[in-house]
XYZ file of C-alpha atoms in Angstrom:
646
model
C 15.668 -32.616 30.597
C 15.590 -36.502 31.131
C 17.020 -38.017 34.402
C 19.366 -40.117 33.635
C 20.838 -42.503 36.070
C 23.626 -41.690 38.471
C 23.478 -37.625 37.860
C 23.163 -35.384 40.243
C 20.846 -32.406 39.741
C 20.510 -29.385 41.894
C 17.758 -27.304 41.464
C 17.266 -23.585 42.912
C 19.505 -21.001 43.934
C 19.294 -22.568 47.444
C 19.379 -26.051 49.228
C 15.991 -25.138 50.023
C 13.189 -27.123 48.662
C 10.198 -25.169 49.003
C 11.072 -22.622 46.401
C 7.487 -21.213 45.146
C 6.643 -22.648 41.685
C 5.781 -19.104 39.832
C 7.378 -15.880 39.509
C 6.374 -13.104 41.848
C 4.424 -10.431 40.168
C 5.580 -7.042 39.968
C 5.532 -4.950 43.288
C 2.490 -2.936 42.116
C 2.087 -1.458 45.742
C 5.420 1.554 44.766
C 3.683 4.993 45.200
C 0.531 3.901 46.516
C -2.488 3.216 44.598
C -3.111 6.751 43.715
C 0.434 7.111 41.918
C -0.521 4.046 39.908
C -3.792 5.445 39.002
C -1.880 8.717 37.525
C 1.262 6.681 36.274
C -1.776 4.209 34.366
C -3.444 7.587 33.058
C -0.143 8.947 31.540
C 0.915 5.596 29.715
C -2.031 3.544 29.530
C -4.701 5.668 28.294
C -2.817 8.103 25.602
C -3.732 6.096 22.687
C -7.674 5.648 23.735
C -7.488 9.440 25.076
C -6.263 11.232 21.852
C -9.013 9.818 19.776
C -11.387 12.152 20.370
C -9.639 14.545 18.217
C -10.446 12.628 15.172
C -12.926 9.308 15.811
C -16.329 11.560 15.635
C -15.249 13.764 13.146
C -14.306 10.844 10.929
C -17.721 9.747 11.917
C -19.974 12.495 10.762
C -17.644 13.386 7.871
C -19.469 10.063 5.982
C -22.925 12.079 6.788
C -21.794 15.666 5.476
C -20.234 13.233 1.856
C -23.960 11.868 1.805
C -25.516 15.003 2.798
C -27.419 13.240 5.852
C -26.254 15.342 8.317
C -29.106 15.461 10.425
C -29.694 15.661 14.205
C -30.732 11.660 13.785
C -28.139 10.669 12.167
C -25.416 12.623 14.785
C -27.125 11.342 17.922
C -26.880 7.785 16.457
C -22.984 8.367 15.858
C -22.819 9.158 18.730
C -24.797 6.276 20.144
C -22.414 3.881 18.844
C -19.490 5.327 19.992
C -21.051 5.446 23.757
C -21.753 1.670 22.875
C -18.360 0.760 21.579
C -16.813 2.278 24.518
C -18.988 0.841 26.844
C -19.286 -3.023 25.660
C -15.926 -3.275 24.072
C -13.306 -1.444 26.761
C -15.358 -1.228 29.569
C -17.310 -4.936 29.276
C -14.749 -7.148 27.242
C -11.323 -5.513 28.504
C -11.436 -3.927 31.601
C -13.602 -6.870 33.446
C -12.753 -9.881 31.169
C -10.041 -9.373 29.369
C -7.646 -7.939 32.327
C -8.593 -11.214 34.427
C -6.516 -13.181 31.995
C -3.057 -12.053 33.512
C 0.159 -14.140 32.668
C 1.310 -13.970 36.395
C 0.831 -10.262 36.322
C 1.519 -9.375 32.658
C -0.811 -8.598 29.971
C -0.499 -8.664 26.043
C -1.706 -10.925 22.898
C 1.754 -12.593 23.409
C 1.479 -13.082 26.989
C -2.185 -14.676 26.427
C -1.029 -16.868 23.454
C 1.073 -18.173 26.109
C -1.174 -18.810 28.541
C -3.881 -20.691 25.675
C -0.756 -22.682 25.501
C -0.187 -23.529 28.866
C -3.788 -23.972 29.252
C -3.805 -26.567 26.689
C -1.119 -28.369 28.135
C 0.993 -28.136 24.854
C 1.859 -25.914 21.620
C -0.487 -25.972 19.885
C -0.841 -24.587 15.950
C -4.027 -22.939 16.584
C -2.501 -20.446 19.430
C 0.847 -19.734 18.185
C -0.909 -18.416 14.973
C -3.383 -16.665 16.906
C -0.958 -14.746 18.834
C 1.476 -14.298 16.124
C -1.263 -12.656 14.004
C -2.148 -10.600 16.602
C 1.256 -9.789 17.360
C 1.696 -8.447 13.360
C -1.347 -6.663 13.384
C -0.006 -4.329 16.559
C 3.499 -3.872 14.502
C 0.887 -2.123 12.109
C -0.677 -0.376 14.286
C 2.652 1.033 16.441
C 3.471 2.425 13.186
C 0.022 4.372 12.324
C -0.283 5.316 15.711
C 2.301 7.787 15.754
C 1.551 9.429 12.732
C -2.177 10.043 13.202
C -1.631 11.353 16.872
C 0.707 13.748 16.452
C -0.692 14.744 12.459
C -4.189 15.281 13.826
C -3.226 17.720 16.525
C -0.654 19.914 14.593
C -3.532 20.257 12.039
C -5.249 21.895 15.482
C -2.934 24.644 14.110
C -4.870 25.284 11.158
C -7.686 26.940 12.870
C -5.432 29.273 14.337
C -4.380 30.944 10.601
C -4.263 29.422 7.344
C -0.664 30.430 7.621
C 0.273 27.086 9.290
C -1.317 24.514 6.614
C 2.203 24.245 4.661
C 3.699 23.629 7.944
C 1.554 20.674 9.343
C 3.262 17.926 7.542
C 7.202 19.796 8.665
C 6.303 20.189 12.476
C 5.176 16.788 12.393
C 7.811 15.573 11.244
C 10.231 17.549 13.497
C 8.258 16.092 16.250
C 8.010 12.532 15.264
C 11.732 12.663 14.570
C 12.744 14.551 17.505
C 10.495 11.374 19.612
C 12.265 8.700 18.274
C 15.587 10.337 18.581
C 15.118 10.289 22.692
C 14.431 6.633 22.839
C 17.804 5.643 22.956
C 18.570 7.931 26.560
C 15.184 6.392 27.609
C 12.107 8.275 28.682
C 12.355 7.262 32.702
C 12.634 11.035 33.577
C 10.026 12.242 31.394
C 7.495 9.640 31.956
C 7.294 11.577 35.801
C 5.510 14.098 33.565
C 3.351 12.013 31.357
C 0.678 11.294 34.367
C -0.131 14.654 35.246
C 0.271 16.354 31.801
C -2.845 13.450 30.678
C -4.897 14.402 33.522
C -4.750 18.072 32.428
C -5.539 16.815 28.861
C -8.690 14.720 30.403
C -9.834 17.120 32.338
C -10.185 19.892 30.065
C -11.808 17.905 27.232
C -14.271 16.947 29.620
C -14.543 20.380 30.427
C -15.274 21.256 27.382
C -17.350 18.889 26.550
C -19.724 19.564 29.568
C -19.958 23.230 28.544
C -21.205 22.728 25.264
C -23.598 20.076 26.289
C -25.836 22.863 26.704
C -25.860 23.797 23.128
C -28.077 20.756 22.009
C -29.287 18.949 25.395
C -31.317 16.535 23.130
C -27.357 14.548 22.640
C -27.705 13.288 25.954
C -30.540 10.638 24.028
C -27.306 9.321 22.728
C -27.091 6.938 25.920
C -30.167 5.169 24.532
C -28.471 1.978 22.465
C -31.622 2.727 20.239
C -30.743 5.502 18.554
C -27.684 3.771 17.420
C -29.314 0.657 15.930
C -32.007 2.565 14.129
C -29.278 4.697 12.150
C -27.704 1.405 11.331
C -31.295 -0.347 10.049
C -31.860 2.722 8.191
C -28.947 4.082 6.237
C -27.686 1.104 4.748
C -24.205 1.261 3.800
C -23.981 4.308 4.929
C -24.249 3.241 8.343
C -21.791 0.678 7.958
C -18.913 2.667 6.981
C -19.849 5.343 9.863
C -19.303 2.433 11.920
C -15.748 1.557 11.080
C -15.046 5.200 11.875
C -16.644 4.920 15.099
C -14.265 2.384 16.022
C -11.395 4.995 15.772
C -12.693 6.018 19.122
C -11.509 2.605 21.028
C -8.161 2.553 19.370
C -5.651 1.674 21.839
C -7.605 -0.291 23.381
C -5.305 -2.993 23.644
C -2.491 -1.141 25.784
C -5.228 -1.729 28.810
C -4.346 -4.870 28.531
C -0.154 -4.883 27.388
C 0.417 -2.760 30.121
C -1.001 -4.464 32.759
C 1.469 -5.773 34.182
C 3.597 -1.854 35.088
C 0.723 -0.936 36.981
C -1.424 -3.429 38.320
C -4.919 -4.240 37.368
C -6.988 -2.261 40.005
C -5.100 1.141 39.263
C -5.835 0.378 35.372
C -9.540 0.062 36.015
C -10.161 2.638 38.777
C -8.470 5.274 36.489
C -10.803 4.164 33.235
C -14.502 3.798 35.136
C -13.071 7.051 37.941
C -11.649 9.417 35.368
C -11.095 8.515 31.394
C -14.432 7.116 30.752
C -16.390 10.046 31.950
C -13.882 12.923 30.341
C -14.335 11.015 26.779
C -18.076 10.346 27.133
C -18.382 14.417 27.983
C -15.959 15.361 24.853
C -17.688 13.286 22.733
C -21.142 14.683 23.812
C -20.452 18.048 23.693
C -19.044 17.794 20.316
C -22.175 16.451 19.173
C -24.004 19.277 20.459
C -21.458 21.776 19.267
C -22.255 19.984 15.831
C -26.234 19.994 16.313
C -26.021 23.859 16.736
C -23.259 24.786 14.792
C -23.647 22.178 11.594
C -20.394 24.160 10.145
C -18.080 22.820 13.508
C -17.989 19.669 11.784
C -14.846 20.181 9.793
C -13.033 19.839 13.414
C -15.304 19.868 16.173
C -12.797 19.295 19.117
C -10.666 22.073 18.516
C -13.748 24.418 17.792
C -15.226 23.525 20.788
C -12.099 25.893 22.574
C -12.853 29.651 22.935
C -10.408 31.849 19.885
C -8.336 32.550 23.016
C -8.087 28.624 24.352
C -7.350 27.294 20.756
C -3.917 27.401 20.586
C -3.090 26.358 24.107
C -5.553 23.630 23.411
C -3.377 22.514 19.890
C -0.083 22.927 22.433
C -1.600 20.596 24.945
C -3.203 17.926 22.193
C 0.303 18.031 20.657
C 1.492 17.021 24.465
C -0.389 14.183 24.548
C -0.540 12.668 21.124
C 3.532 12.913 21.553
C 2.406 10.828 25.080
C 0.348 8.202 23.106
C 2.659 7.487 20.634
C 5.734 6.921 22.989
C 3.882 4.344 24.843
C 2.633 2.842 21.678
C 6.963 2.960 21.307
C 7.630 1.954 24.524
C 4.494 -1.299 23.785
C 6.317 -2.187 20.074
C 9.701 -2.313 22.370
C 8.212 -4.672 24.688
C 6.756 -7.037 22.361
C 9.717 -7.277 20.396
C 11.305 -8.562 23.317
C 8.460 -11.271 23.966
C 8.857 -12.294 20.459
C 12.642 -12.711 20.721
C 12.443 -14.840 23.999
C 9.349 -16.479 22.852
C 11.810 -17.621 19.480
C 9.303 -15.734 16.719
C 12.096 -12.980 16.173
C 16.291 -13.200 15.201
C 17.991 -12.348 18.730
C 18.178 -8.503 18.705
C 20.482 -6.095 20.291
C 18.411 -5.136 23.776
C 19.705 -2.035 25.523
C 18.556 -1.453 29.033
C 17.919 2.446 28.900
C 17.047 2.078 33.390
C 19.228 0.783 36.288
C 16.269 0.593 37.841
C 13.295 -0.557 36.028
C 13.593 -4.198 34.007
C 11.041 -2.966 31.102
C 12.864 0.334 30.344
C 14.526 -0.659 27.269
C 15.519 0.298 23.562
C 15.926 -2.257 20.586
C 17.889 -0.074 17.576
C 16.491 -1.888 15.045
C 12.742 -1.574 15.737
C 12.963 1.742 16.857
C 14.812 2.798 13.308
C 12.203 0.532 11.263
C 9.611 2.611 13.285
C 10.767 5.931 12.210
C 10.864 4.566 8.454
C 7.621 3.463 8.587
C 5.990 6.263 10.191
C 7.588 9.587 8.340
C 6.436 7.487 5.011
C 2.839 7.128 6.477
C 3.163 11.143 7.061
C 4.181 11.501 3.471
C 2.119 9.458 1.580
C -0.864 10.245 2.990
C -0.273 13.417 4.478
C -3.856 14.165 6.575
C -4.864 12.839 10.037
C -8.127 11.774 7.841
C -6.368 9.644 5.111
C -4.913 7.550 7.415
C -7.682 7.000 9.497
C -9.295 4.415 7.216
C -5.896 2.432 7.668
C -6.151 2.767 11.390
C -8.984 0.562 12.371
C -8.387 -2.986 10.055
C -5.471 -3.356 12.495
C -7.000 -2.562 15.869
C -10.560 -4.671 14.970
C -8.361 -7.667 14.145
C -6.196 -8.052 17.191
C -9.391 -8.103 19.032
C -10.785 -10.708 17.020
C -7.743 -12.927 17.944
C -7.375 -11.458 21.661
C -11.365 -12.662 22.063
C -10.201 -16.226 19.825
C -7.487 -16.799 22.489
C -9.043 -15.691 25.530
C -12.221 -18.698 24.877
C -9.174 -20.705 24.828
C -8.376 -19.631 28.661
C -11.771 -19.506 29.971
C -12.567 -22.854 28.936
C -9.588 -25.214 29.793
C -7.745 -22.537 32.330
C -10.871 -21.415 34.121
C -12.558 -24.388 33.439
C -16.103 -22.819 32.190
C -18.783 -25.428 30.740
C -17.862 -25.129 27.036
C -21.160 -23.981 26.170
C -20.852 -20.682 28.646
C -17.133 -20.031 26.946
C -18.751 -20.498 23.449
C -21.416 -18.000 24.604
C -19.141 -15.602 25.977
C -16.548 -15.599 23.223
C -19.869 -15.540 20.498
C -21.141 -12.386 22.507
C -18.052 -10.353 22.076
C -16.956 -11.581 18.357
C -20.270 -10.609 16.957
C -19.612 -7.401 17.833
C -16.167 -7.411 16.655
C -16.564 -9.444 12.921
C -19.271 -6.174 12.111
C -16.787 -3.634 12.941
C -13.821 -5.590 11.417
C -16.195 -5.768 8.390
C -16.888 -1.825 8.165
C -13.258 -1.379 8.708
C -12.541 -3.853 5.343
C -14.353 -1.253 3.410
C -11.673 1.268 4.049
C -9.151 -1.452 2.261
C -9.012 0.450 -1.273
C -8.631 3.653 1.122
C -5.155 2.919 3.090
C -7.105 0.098 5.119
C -4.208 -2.090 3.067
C -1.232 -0.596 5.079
C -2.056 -2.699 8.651
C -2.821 -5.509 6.290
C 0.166 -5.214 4.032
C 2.743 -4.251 7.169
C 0.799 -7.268 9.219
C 1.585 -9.866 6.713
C 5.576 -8.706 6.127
C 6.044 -9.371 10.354
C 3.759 -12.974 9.974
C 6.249 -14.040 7.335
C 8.866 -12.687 8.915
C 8.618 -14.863 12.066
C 7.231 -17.772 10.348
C 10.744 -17.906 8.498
C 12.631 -17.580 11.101
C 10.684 -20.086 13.501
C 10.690 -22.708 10.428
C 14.348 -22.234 9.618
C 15.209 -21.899 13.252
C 13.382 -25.327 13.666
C 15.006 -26.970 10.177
C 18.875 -25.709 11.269
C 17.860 -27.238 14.815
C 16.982 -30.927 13.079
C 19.969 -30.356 11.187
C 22.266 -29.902 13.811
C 21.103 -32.765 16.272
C 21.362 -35.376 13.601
C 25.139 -34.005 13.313
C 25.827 -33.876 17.144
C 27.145 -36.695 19.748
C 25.255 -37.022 22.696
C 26.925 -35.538 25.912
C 27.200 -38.535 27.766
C 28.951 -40.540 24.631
C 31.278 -38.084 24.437
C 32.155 -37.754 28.263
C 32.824 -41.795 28.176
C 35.143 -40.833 24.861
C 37.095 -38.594 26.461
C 37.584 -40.165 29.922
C 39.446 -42.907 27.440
C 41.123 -40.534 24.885
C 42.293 -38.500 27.783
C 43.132 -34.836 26.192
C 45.365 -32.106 27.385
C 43.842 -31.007 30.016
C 44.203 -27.001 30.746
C 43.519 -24.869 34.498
C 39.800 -23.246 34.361
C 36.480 -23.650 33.704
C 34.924 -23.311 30.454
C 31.375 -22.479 29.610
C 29.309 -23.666 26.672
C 26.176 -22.478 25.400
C 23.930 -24.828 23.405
C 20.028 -25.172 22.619
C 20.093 -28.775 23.599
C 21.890 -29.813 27.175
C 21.728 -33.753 25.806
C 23.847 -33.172 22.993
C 27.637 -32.079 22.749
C 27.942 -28.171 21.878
C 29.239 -27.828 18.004
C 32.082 -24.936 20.004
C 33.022 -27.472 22.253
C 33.438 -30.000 19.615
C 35.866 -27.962 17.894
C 37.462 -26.569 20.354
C 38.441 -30.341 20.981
C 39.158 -31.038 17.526
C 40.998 -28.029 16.784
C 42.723 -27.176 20.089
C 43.112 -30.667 21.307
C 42.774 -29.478 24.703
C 39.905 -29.480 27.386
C 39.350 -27.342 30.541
C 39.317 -29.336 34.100
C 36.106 -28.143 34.482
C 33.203 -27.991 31.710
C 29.708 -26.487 31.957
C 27.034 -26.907 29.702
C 24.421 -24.101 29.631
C 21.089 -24.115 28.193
C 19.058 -20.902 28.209
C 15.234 -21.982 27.953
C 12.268 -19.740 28.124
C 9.180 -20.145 29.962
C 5.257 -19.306 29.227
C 5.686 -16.992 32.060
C 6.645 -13.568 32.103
C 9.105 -14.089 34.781
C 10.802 -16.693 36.762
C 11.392 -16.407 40.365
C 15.258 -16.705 41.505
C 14.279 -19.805 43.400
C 14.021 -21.404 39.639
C 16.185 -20.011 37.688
C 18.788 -22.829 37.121
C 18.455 -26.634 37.006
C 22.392 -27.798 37.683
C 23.273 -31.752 36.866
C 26.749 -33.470 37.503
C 27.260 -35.242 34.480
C 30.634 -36.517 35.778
C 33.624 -35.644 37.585
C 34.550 -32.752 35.570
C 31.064 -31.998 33.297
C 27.994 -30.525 34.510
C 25.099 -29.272 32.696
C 22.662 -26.295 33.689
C 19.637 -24.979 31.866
C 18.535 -21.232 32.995
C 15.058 -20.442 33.266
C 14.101 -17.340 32.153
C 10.335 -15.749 31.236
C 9.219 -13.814 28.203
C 9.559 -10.061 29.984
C 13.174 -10.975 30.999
C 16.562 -10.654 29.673
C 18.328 -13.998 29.745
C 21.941 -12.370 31.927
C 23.654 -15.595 31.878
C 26.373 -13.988 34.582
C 23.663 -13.090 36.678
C 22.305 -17.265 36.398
C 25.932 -17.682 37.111
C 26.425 -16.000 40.845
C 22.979 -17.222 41.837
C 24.678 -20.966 40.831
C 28.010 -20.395 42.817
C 25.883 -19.199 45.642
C 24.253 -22.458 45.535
C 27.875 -24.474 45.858
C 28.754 -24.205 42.385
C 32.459 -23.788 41.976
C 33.118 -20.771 39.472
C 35.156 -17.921 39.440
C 34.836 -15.436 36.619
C 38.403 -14.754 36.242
C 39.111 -18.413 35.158
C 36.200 -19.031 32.978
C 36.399 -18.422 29.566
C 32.827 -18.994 27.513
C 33.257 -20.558 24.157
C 30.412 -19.083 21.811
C 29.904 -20.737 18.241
C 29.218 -18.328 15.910
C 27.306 -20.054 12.450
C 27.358 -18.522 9.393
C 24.073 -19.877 7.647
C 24.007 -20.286 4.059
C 21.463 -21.591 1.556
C 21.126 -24.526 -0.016
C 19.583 -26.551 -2.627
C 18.274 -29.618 -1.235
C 16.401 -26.867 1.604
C 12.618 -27.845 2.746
C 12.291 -24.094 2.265
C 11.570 -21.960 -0.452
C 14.670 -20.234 -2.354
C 13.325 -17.299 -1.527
C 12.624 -18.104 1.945
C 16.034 -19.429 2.512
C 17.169 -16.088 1.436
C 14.977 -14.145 3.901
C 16.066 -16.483 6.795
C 19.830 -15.841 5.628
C 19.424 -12.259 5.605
C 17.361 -12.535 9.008
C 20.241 -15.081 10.839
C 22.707 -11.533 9.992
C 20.743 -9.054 11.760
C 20.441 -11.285 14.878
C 22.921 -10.107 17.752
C 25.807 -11.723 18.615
C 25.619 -14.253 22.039
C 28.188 -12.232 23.718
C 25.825 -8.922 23.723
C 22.742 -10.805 24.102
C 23.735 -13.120 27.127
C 25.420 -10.054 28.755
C 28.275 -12.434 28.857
C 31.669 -10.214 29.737
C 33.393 -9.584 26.161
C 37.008 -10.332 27.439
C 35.496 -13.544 28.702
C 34.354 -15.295 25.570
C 36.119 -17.607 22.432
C 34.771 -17.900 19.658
C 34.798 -20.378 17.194
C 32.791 -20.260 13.848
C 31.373 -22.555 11.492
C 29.371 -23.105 7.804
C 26.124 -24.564 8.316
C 23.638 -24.892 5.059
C 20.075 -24.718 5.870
């Protein structure tokens, strides 16, 4: 906000002056490092640790259509999967990825807006980075469930025939049953996730480790080698293996989004201690397991279980594929709320499921789209191995954009020679562009439904950023700037009423359109007016010290903008008592907050497409009303509504 002359601004929520100019990350240090190592093995790695029950058997099932099932061809599956593991998670994510932290928090959001602070502006180039990459995990928060839970239900299948009608019903049930809970929140049951995922890791390694001694020879699979010579030599073939292979690092990108609930350290102790060596085992020994038994391959992780461990085994894979897709839930809930405070999304209805923890919370809406979307992914293609060729198009492409943005930080936030970021960013996006290009083959195949479901969210918020920004053009050239209006009042001198009353506006230099009708309709004015602005930052939080910016206008004005950062709820009340603390005069009982409440309809003479001004309509209707999304008390607030055309 501009200084103007003669106003006096307070800034803090205390006459101190050395308020610190970031947020405070999140106290990482509750439960000691080994509770954060469990908690990060529970949430973190569900997605990443379920894939073993379908990524190599997706893998070889290419080989066994082609009839090159051969001991070559298995050990160089399983090369590449020890190589994607290794370069991709390991390399890229858990020691260069993880260092870009938005003061603690972690996400393709949260780095878009750090590219952006970086470069010292918005900038084009990052918002549509990180708004692609944003799409492309909708996508994928809707396949995730489905495959999870799908391919360990099918577990049941081995047990008796009996159960194949049933796969696609208990799935259901569960998936159902999942989304149901969100709404009580899942604080008491995550206590259980942890340990329930280190019983799942430890007996796949198990396993794995006891049927390495089938077919020793699959421990040449740690030679890259292998790998790139059943690339060279099979052709196509090869390729399309590979975009199965990838199935094994799906997932990959809650290391990163949930970064900031347990700390970096935990995240990578718990993936180079524990994960990493149970999936490299599993995956071995179901090569071997393969190698001696060619007729495993149908299913080798559940065959790899002794008749009398197989249906304990199913129970406990159904456990944690119900894990992985909550926190692939819990990951869609807390991106939705970076896109609403970022402005990319209609303001949303955000319950807060904890008392105690900020990012337990439930959005209605996305968690009801969710369900849609996933039982008709469980209908239509109704097999764990369709809709694996629709899994990977949407995990390979949000780490083509995650690498994009993240040369963006090391170059002008970490300030690396340009040549070293252009290296560093070339070494990883090779990589990436061949496995997003085996994945494209699977397009025909389902690979269409991240693609298709990707580009409904990009339009989505690109209508409702452009019409948010044409309605915002649209209503300044209408408004009177405050301070013309205070010096037209202190001469028209209206009936002045007892209180103070609150209005909420997008711009703190121009009158509110509420308090412009209140005047013109009521002909009356409170003795004490405050302007709020609610602005958020490209930080994930914002430390009390700088939440509010207060300026005297004049006598009986004053004008505050509240700081808040993506990860946060904006609770103007909250803003409020930290203000009155400060010496700001308020007192809830004699406040009333006047809201305006638009209705939006189209128009003609619209920049927009018809049909975009439709969409944009249709959006501005879903969007929660101020009161709710404010927290602002609902026997507090006027409202006063208006027609705007776009």
């Amino acid at each position: 906000m501009t200084e103007q002359p003669g106003l006096e601004r307070q800034t803090g929520a205390t006459a101190a002056g050395h308020a610190p100019d970031h947020a405070p990350g999140h106290e990482h240090g509750k439960g000691g490092l080994l509770g954060l190592v469990v908690g990060s093995i529970g949430v973190v790695y569900g997605d990443i640790g379920t894939s073993p029950l379908y990524a190599l058997r997706e893998s070889l099932a290419h080989e066994v259509q082609a009839d090159v099932l051969t001991e070559e061809s298995v050990i160089g599956s399983i090369s590449l999967l020890i190589f994607a593991l290794i370069f991709t998670v390991t390399i890229k994510y858990i020691f260069f990825v993880m260092r870009a932290d938005n003061r603690g928090e972690g996400g393709i959001l949260s780095l878009m807006a750090l590219a952006q602070t970086a470069l010292g502006r918005q900038t084009k180039t990052a918002f549509l980075l990180g708004v692609a990459g944003a799409a492309l995990f909708a996508g994928e928060a809707m396949i995730t469930p489905a495959i999870s839970v799908l391919s360990s239900i099918e577990g049941l299948e081995l047990v008796t025939h009996r159960f194949s009608e049933y796969v696609i019903p208990i799935t259901i049930f569960i998936l159902v049953t999942l989304f149901w809970v969100q709404s009580h929140g899942t604080a008491r049951v995550a206590a259980f996730f942890g340990p329930i995922m280190i019983l799942f890791f430890l007996t796949m390694g198990v396993l794995g480790a006891l049927h390495i001694a089938d077919a020793p020879q699959v421990l040449s699979a740690f030679n890259p080698r292998h790998g790139v010579v059943f690339l060279l030599t099979h052709g196509w073939l090869g390729f399309t293996v590979l975009g199965s292979v990838f199935l094994a690092v799906t997932g990959v990108e809650a290391l990163y989004a949930d970064m900031g609930h347990f700390g970096r350290f935990p995240i990578q102790v718990a993936w180079v201690g524990f994960v990493l060596p149970a999936l490299l085992l599993n995956y071995l020994g179901q090569g071997a397991l393969v190698l001696s038994r060619p007729e495993a391959v149908g299913n080798p992780f559940f065959l790899m279980a002794p008749d009398w461990g197989l249906l304990p085994l199913v129970i406990l894979s159904t456990m944690a594929t119900t894990i992985a897709a909550q926190a692939v839930i819990t990951g869609a809930f807390s991106l939705s709320r970076q896109a609403i405070q970022l402005g990319l999304l209609p303001r949303l209805e955000i319950t807060h499921t904890s008392a105690m923890l900020e990012g337990q919370i439930y959005i209605g809406r996305i968690n009801r789209i969710l369900l849609i979307g996933v039982l008709l992914l469980v209908i239509a293609f109704k097999s764990s191995s369709a809709l694996a060729s629709a899994y990977g198009i949407a995990v390979t492409g949000t780490m083509v954009l995650s690498t994009s943005l993240l040369f963006i930080v090391a170059w002008r936030k970490w300030g690396w020679p340009l040549w070293l970021a252009i290296v560093f960013a070339a070494s990883f996006l090779v990589v990436e562009f061949t496995f997003l290009a085996a994945n494209l083959l699977k397009v025909v195949d389902g690979g269409w439904v991240p693609l298709v479901l990707g580009g409904c969210v990009m339009i989505i918020m690109w209508t409702w950023v452009r019409g948010t920004r044409l309605l915002g053009e649209k209503t300044h050239r209408d408004s009177i700037p405050i301070m013309d209006l205070i010096a037209m009042l202190q001469k028209s001198k209206p009936t002045r009423v007892p209180g103070t009353a609150v209005f909420l506006t997008s711009d703190p230099n121009v009158a509110p359109t509420a308090l412009m009708h209140n005047i013109k309709h009521n002909k009356v004015l409170h003795e004490r007016v405050l302007i709020i602005c609610v602005r958020t930052e490209n930080r994930p939080r914002v430390a009390p010290e700088r939440r509010f910016e207060l300026t005297r206008l004049s006598d009986d004005f004053s004008s505050a903008v509240l700081h808040f950062g993506f990860m946060e709820s904006p609770r103007v009340p909250a803003a409020l008592a930290l203000m009155r603390k400060s010496g700001f005069k308020y007192d809830i009982m004699t406040t009333s907050f006047f809201l305006g409440r638009r209705t939006i309809k189209e128009s003609p003479a619209s920049e927009m497409p018809a049909w975009q001004d439709k969409l944009y309509v249709a959006l501005t209707k879903q969007s929660a009303n101020a009161t709710d999304f404010f927290s602002i008390p609902s026997d507090r607030v006027v409202e006063l509504g208006a027609q705007v055309t776009i």
